[in-house]
GROMACS .gro file of C-alpha atoms in nm:
model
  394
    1UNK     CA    1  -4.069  -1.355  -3.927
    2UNK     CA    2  -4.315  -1.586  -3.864
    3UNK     CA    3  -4.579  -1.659  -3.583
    4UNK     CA    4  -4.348  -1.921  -3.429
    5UNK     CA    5  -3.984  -1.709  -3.462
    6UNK     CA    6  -4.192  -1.429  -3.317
    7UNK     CA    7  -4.266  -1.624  -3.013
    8UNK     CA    8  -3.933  -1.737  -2.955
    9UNK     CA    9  -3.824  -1.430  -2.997
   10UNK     CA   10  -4.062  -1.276  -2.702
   11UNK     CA   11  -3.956  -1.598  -2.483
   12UNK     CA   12  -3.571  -1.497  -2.526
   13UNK     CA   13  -3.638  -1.212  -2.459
   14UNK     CA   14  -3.885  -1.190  -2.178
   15UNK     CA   15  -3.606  -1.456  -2.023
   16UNK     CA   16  -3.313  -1.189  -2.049
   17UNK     CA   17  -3.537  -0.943  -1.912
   18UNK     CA   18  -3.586  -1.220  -1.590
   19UNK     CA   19  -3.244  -1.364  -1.563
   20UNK     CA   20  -3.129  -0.910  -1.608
   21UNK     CA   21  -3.365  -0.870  -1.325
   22UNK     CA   22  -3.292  -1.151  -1.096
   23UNK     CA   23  -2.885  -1.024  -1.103
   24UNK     CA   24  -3.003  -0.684  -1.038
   25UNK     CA   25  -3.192  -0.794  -0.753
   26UNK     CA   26  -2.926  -1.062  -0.602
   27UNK     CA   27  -2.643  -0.737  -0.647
   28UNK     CA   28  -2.899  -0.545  -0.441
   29UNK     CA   29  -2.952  -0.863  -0.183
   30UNK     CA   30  -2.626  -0.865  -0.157
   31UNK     CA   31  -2.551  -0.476  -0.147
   32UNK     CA   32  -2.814  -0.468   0.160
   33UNK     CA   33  -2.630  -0.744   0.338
   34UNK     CA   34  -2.331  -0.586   0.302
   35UNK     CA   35  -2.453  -0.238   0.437
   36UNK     CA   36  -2.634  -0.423   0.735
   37UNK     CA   37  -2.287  -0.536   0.791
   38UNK     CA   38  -2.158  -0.148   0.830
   39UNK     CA   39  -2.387   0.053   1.024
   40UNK     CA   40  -2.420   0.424   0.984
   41UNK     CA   41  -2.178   0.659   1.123
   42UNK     CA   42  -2.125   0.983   1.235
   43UNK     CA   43  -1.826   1.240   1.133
   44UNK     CA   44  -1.752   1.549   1.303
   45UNK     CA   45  -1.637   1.649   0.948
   46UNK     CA   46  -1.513   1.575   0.578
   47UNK     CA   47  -1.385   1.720   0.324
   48UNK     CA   48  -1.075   1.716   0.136
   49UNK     CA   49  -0.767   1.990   0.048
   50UNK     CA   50  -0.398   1.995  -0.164
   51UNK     CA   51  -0.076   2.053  -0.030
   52UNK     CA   52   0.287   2.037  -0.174
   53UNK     CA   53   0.165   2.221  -0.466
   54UNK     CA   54   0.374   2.485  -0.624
   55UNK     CA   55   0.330   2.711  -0.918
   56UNK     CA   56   0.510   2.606  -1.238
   57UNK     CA   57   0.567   2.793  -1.544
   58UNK     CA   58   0.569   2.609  -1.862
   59UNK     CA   59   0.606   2.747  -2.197
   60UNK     CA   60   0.496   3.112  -2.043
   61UNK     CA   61   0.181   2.954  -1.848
   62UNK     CA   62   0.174   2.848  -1.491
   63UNK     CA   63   0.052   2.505  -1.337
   64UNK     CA   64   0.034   2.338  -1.009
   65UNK     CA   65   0.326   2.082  -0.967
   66UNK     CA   66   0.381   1.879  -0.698
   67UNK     CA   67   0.051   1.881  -0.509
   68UNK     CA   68  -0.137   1.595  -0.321
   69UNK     CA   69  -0.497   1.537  -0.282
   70UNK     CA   70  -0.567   1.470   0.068
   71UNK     CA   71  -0.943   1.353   0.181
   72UNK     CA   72  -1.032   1.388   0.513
   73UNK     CA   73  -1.271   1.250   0.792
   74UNK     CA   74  -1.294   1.320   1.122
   75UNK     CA   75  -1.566   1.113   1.371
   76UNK     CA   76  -1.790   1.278   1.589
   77UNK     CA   77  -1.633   1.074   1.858
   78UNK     CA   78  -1.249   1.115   1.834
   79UNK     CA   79  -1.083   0.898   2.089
   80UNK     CA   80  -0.768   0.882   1.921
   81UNK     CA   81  -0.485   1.130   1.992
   82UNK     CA   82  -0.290   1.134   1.627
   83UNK     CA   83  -0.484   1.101   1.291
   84UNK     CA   84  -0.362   0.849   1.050
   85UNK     CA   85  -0.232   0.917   0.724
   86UNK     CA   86  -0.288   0.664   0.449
   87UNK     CA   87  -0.032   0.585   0.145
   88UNK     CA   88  -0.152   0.339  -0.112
   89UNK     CA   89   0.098   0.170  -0.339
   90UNK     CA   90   0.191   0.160  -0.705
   91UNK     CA   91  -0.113   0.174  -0.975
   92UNK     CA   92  -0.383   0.293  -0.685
   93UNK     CA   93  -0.476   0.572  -0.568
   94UNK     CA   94  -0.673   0.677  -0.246
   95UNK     CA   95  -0.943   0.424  -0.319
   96UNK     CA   96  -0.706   0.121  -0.182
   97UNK     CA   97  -0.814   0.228   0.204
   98UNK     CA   98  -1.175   0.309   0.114
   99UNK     CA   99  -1.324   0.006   0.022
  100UNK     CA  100  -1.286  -0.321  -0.135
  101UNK     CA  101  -1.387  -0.439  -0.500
  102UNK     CA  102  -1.663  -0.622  -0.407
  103UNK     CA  103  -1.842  -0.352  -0.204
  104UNK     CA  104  -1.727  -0.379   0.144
  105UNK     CA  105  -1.599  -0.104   0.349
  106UNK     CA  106  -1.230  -0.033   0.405
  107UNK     CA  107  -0.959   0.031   0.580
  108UNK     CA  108  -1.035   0.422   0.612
  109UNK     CA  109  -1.420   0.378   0.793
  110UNK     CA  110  -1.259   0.082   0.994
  111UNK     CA  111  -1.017   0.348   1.183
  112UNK     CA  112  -1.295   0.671   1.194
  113UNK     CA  113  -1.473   0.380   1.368
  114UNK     CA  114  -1.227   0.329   1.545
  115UNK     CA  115  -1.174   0.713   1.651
  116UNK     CA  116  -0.924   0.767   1.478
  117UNK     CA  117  -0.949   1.071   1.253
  118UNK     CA  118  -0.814   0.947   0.917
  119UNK     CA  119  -0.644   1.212   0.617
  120UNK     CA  120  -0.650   0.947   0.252
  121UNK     CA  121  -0.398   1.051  -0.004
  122UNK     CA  122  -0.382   1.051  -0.361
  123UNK     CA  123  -0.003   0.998  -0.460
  124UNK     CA  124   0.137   1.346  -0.719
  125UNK     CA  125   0.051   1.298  -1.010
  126UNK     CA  126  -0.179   1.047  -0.958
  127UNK     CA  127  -0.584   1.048  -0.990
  128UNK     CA  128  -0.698   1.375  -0.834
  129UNK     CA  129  -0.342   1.460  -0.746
  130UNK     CA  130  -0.310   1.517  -1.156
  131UNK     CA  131  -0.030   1.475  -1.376
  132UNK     CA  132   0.196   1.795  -1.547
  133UNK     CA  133   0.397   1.597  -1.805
  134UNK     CA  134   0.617   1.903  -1.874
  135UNK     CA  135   0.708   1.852  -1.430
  136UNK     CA  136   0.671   1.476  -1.423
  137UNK     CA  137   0.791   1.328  -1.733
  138UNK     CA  138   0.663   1.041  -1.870
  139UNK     CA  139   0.425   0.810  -1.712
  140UNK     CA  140   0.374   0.450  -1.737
  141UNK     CA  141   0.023   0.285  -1.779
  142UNK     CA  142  -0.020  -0.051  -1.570
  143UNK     CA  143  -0.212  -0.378  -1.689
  144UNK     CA  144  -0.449  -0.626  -1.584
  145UNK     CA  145  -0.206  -0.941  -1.648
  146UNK     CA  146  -0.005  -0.793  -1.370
  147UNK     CA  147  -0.279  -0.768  -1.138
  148UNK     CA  148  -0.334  -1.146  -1.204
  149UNK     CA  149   0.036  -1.250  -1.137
  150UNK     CA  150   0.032  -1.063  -0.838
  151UNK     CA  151  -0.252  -1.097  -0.625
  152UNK     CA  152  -0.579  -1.224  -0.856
  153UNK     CA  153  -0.458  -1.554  -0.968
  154UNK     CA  154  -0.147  -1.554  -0.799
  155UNK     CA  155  -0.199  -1.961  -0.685
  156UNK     CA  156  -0.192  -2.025  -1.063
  157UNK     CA  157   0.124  -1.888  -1.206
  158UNK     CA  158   0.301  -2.044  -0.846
  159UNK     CA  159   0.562  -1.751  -0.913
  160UNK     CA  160   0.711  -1.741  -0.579
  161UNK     CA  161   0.708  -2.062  -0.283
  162UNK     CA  162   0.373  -1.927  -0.118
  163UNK     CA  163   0.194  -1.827  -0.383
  164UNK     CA  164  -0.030  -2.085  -0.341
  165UNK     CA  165  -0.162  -2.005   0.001
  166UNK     CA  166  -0.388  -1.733  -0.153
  167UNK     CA  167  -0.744  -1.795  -0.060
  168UNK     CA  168  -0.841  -1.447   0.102
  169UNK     CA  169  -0.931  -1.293  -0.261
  170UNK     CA  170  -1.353  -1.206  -0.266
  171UNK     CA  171  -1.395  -1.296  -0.616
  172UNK     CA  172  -1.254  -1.591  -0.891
  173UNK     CA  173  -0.964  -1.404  -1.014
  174UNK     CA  174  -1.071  -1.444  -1.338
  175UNK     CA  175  -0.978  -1.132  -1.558
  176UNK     CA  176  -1.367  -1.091  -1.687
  177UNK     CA  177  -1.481  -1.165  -1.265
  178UNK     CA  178  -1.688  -0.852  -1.153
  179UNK     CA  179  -1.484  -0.839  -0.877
  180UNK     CA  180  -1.157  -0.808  -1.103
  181UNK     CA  181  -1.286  -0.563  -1.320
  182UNK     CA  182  -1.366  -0.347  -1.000
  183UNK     CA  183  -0.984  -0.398  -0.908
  184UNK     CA  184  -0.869  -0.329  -1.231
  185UNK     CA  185  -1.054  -0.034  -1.325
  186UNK     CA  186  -0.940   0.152  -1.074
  187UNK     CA  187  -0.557   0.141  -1.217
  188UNK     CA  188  -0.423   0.483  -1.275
  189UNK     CA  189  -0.095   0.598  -1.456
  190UNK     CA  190   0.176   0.697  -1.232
  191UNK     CA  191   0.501   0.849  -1.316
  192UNK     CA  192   0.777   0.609  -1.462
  193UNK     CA  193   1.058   0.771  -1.257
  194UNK     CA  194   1.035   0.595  -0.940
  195UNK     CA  195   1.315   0.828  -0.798
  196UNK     CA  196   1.115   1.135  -0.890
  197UNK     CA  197   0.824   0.969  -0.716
  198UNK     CA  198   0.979   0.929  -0.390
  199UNK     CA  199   1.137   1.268  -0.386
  200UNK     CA  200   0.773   1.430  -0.468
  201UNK     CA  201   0.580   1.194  -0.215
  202UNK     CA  202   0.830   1.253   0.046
  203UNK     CA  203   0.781   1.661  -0.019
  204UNK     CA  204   0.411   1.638  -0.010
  205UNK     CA  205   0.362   1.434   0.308
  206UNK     CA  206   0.602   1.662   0.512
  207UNK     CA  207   0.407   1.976   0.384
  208UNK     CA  208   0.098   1.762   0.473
  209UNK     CA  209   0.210   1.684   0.831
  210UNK     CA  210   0.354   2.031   0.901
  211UNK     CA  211  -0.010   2.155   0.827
  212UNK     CA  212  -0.198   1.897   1.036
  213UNK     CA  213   0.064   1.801   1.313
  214UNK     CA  214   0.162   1.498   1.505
  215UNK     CA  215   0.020   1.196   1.280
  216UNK     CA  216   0.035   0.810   1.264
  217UNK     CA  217   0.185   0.749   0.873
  218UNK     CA  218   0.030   0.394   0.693
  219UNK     CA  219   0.226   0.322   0.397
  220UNK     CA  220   0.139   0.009   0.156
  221UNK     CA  221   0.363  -0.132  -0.102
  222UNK     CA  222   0.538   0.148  -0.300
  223UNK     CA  223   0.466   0.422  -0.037
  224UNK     CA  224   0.690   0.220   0.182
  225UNK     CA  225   1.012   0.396   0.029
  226UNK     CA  226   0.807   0.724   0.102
  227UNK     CA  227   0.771   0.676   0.448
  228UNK     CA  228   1.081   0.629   0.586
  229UNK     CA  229   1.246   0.939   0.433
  230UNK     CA  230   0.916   1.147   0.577
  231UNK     CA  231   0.969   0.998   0.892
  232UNK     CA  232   1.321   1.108   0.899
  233UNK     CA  233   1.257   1.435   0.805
  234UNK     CA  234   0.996   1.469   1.109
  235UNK     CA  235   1.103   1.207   1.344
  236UNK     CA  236   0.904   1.405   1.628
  237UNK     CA  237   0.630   1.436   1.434
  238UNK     CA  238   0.557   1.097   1.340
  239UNK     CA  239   0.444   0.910   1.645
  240UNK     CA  240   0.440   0.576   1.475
  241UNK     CA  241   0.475   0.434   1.127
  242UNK     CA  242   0.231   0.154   0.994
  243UNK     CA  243   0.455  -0.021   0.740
  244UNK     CA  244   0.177  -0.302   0.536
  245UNK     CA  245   0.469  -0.477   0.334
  246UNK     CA  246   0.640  -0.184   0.235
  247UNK     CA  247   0.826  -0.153  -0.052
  248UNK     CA  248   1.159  -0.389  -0.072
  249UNK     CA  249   1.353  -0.564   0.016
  250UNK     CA  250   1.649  -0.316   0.104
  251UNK     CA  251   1.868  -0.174  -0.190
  252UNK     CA  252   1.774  -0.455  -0.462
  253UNK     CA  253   1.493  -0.511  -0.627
  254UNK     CA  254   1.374  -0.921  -0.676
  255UNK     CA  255   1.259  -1.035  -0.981
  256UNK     CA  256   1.055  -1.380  -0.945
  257UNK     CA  257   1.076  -1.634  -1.229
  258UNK     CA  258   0.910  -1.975  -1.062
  259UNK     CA  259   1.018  -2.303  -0.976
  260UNK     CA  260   1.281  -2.418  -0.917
  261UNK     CA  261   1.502  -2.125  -0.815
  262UNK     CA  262   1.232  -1.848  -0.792
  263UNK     CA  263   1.403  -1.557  -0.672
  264UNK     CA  264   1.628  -1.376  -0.912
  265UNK     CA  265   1.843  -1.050  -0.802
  266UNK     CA  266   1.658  -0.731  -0.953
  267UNK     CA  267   1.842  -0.374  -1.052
  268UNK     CA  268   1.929  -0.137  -0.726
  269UNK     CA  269   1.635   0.020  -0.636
  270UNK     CA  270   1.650   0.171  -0.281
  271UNK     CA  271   2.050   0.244  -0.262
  272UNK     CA  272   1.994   0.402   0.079
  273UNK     CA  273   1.847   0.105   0.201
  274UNK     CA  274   1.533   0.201   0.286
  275UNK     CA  275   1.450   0.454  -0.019
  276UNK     CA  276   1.620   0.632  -0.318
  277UNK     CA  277   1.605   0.919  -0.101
  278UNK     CA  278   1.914   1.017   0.078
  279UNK     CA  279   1.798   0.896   0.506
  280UNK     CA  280   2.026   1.056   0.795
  281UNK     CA  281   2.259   0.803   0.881
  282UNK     CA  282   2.502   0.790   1.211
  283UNK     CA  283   2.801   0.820   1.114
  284UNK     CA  284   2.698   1.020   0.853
  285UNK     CA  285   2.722   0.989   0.518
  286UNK     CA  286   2.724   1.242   0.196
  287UNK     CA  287   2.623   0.945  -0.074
  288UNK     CA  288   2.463   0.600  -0.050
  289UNK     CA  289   2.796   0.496  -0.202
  290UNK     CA  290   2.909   0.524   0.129
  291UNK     CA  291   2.696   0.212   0.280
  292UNK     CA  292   2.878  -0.106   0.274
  293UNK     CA  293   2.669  -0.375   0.146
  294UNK     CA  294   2.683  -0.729   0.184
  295UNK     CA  295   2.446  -1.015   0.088
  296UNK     CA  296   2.332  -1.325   0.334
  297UNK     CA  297   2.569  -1.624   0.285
  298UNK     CA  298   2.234  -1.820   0.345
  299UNK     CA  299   1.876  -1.697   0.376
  300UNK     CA  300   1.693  -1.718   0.746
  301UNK     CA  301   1.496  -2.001   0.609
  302UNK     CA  302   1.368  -2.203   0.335
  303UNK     CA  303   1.117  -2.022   0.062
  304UNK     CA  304   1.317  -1.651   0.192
  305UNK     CA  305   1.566  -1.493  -0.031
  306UNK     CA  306   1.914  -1.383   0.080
  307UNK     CA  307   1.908  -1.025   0.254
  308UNK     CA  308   2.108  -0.746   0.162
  309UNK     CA  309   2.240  -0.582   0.527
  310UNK     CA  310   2.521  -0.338   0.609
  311UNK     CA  311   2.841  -0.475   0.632
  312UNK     CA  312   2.928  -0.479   1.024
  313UNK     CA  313   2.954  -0.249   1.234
  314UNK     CA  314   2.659  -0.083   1.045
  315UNK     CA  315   2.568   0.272   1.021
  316UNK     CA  316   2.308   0.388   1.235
  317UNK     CA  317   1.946   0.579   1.111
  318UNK     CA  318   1.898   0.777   1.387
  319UNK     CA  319   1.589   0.957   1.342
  320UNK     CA  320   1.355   0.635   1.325
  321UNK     CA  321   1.335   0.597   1.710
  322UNK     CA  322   0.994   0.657   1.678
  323UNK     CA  323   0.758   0.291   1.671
  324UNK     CA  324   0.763   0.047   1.351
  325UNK     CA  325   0.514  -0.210   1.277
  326UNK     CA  326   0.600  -0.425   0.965
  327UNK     CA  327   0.293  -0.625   0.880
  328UNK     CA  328   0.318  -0.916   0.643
  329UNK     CA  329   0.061  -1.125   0.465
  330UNK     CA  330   0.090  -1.539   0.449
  331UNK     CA  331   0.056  -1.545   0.028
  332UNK     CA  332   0.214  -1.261  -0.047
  333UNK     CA  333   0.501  -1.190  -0.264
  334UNK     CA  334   0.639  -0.981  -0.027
  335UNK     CA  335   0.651  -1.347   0.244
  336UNK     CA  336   1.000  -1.418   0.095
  337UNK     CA  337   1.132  -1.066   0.154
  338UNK     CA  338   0.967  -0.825   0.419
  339UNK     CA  339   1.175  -1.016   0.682
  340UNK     CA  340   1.495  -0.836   0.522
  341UNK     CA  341   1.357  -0.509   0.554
  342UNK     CA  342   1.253  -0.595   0.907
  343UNK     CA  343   1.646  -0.702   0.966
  344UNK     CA  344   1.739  -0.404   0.812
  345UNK     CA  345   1.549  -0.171   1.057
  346UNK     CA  346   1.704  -0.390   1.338
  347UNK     CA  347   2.077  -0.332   1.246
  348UNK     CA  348   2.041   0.024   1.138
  349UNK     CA  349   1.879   0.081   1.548
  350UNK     CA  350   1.559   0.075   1.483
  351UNK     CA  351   1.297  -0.128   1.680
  352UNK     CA  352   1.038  -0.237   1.461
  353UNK     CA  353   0.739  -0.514   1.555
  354UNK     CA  354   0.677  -0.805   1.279
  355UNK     CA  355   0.349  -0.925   1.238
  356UNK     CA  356   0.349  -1.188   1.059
  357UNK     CA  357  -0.025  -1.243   0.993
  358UNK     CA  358  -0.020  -1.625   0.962
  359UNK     CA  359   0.174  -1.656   1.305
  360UNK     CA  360  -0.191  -1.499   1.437
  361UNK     CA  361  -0.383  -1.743   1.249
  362UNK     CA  362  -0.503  -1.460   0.957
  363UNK     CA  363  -0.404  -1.688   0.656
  364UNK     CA  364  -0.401  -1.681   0.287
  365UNK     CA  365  -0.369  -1.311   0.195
  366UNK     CA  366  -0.206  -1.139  -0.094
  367UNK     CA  367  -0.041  -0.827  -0.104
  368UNK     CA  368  -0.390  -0.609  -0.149
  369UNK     CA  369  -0.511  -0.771   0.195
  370UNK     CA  370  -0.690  -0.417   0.275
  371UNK     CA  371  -0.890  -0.556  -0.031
  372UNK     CA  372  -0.961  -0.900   0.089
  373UNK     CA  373  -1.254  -1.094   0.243
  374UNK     CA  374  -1.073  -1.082   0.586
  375UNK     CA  375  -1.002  -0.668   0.570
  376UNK     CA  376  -1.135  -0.628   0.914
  377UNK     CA  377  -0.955  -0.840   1.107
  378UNK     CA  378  -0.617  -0.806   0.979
  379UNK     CA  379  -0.760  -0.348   1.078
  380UNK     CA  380  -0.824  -0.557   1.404
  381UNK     CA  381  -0.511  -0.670   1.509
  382UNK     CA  382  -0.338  -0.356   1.344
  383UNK     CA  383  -0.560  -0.121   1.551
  384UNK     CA  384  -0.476  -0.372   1.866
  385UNK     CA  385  -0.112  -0.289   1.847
  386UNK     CA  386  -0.168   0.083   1.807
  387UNK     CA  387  -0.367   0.084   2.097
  388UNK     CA  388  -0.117  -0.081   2.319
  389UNK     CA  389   0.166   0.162   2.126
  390UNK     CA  390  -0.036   0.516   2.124
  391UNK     CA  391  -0.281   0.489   2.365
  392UNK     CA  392  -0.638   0.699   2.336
  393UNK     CA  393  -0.901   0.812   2.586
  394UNK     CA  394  -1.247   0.616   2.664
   0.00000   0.00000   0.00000
């Protein structure tokens, strides 16, 4: 190499060692700012513990089946009666409520803040929950390209009417975006049988709340067809039930294909309505066969799909007396839907609140809003009607 090659060779260099440094110093710019922007705080206690589990023998050896990681933190200065139980959706794992890919806090300090002390699940069979093949069966592995249809580049595939709206995400979206590799890598196998799923999460968080006591349940997403059949099985012991655009709409799934027609029926998915779990209904019923069901002539308004009710006069579910709040993001996928479930509740007795986050001026979120630039205040207003609901002490 000669005199000249070597000293271009020094310059490139020496400028990858600059441009290496000046990122690592920006990400720690940045990292300070972030941490300036959430203070220290004090816990009483953490610490984490299973429950649900039960021994399992397979081929002459015994496992754990059936258990669910639980992390827990209580603040120094609990001013909150009930704790709050957090369910993240499909792919995620406890991670969803404690922070947000580009290094924010989340959901889980916004509520110890709050006072409230806060138990963060991992779903069976998921992350530290595990997975026992022989128990669970076979699992399914999800991708990135999903991510981006969903809630990374949503406003670019236009798959339902408002995907566009989505401006709340904290990176580009791009699938080689630091911020989307965060998201992404955090993706965890789950089981395939969705049935199965429900029936195990269902198990868990009843052992979990017969251990801990009266509790506030927050279900995202998937966890949405857990928490209905949990709060049924312990209507006294759920004192209210945080629904963020819970899994839906009732009994069919929707498949979105884009413009023009956009919304296309999907297989049955939650045949009791709520959840593949079998709900107490009044009059009662011994199988889901039993529920009449009957689709919307027209939908409640343009961009919404057609709802699938009860046929009149509807069956009652008399256990979830306790209160709902249904919260729905502007962008979502779940804007042309979570209205249904919403309906649902209504005609089955219930008396759930809808916030529609746009109709309080929080716009442009996707379905990961705990995730989002504007995480705090949509915890705000969420923490605002569970103050009015379940009042604490000062």
């Amino acid at each position: 190499m000669s005199a000249r090659q070597q000293s271009a060779a020094v310059h490139r260099h020496t400028a990858g060692v600059v441009a290496t440094a000046a990122a690592a110093m920006l990400a720690v710019a940045v990292g300070a700012a972030r941490a300036a922007d959430d203070p220290p705080y004090t816990l009483a206690r953490e610490g984490f513990f299973y429950v649900g589990g039960k021994p399992t023998i397979i081929n002459g050896r015994t496992y754990m089946a059936g258990q669910m990681y639980v992390d827990v933190r209580i603040p120094a200065k609990r001013t909150q009666p009930y704790p709050i139980i957090m369910v993240h959706g499909g792919t995620r794992s406890a991670t969803t409520f404690f922070g947000t890919p580009d290094g924010r806090e989340g959901w889980a300090q916004y509520f110890v803040r709050q006072g409230y002390a806060v138990y963060v699940v991992d779903q069976p069979g998921r992350g530290r929950s595990g997975y026992l093949a022989e128990s669970y069966g076979p699992w399914k592995v999800p991708d990135g390209d999903g991510g981006q249809r969903r809630y990374l580049s949503q406003a670019k595939y236009k798959l339902w009417p408002q995907a566009h709206l989505h401006t709340q995400w904290p990176g580009s979206g791009a699938p080689d975006d630091s911020v989307t590799l965060q998201m992404t890598s955090g993706y965890l196998p789950e089981i395939a049988d969705f049935t199965k799923q429900q029936f195990l999460n269902r198990d868990a968080l009843v052992a979990l709340i017969d251990q801990i006591g009266p509790a506030i349940l927050m279900v995202h997403s998937q966890a949405g067809a857990f928490g209905w059949p949990v709060a049924d099985a312990r209507p006294d012991q759920v004192k209210a039930i945080l629904a963020v655009e819970p899994n839906g709409p009732p009994f069919y799934q929707v498949d979105f294909t884009g413009a023009p027609d956009y919304f296309k029926q999907g297989p049955l998915a939650l045949p009791y309505g709520l959840s593949a779990v079998p709900l107490t209904y009044s009059p009662a019923i011994a199988d889901a066969k039993e529920l009449a069901v009957v689709q919307q002539e027209q939908a409640d308004g343009p961009d919404l799909v057609r709802c699938h009710l009860q046929r009149e006069p509807a069956r009652k579910l008399s256990n979830l007396k306790m209160p709902i709040l249904v919260v729905m993001s502007e962008a979502s996928y779940h804007a042309p839907y979570d209205h249904c479930t919403v309906k649902y509740l209504q005609q089955a007795g219930a008396q759930p609140t809808f916030m529609r986050l746009a109709d309080l001026g929080i716009k442009g979120n996707s379905h990961v809003m705990m995730n989002e630039k504007n995480n705090k205040e949509i915890a705000a207003v969420i923490a605002q009607w569970l103050g009015k609901t379940l009042p604490g002490k000062e």
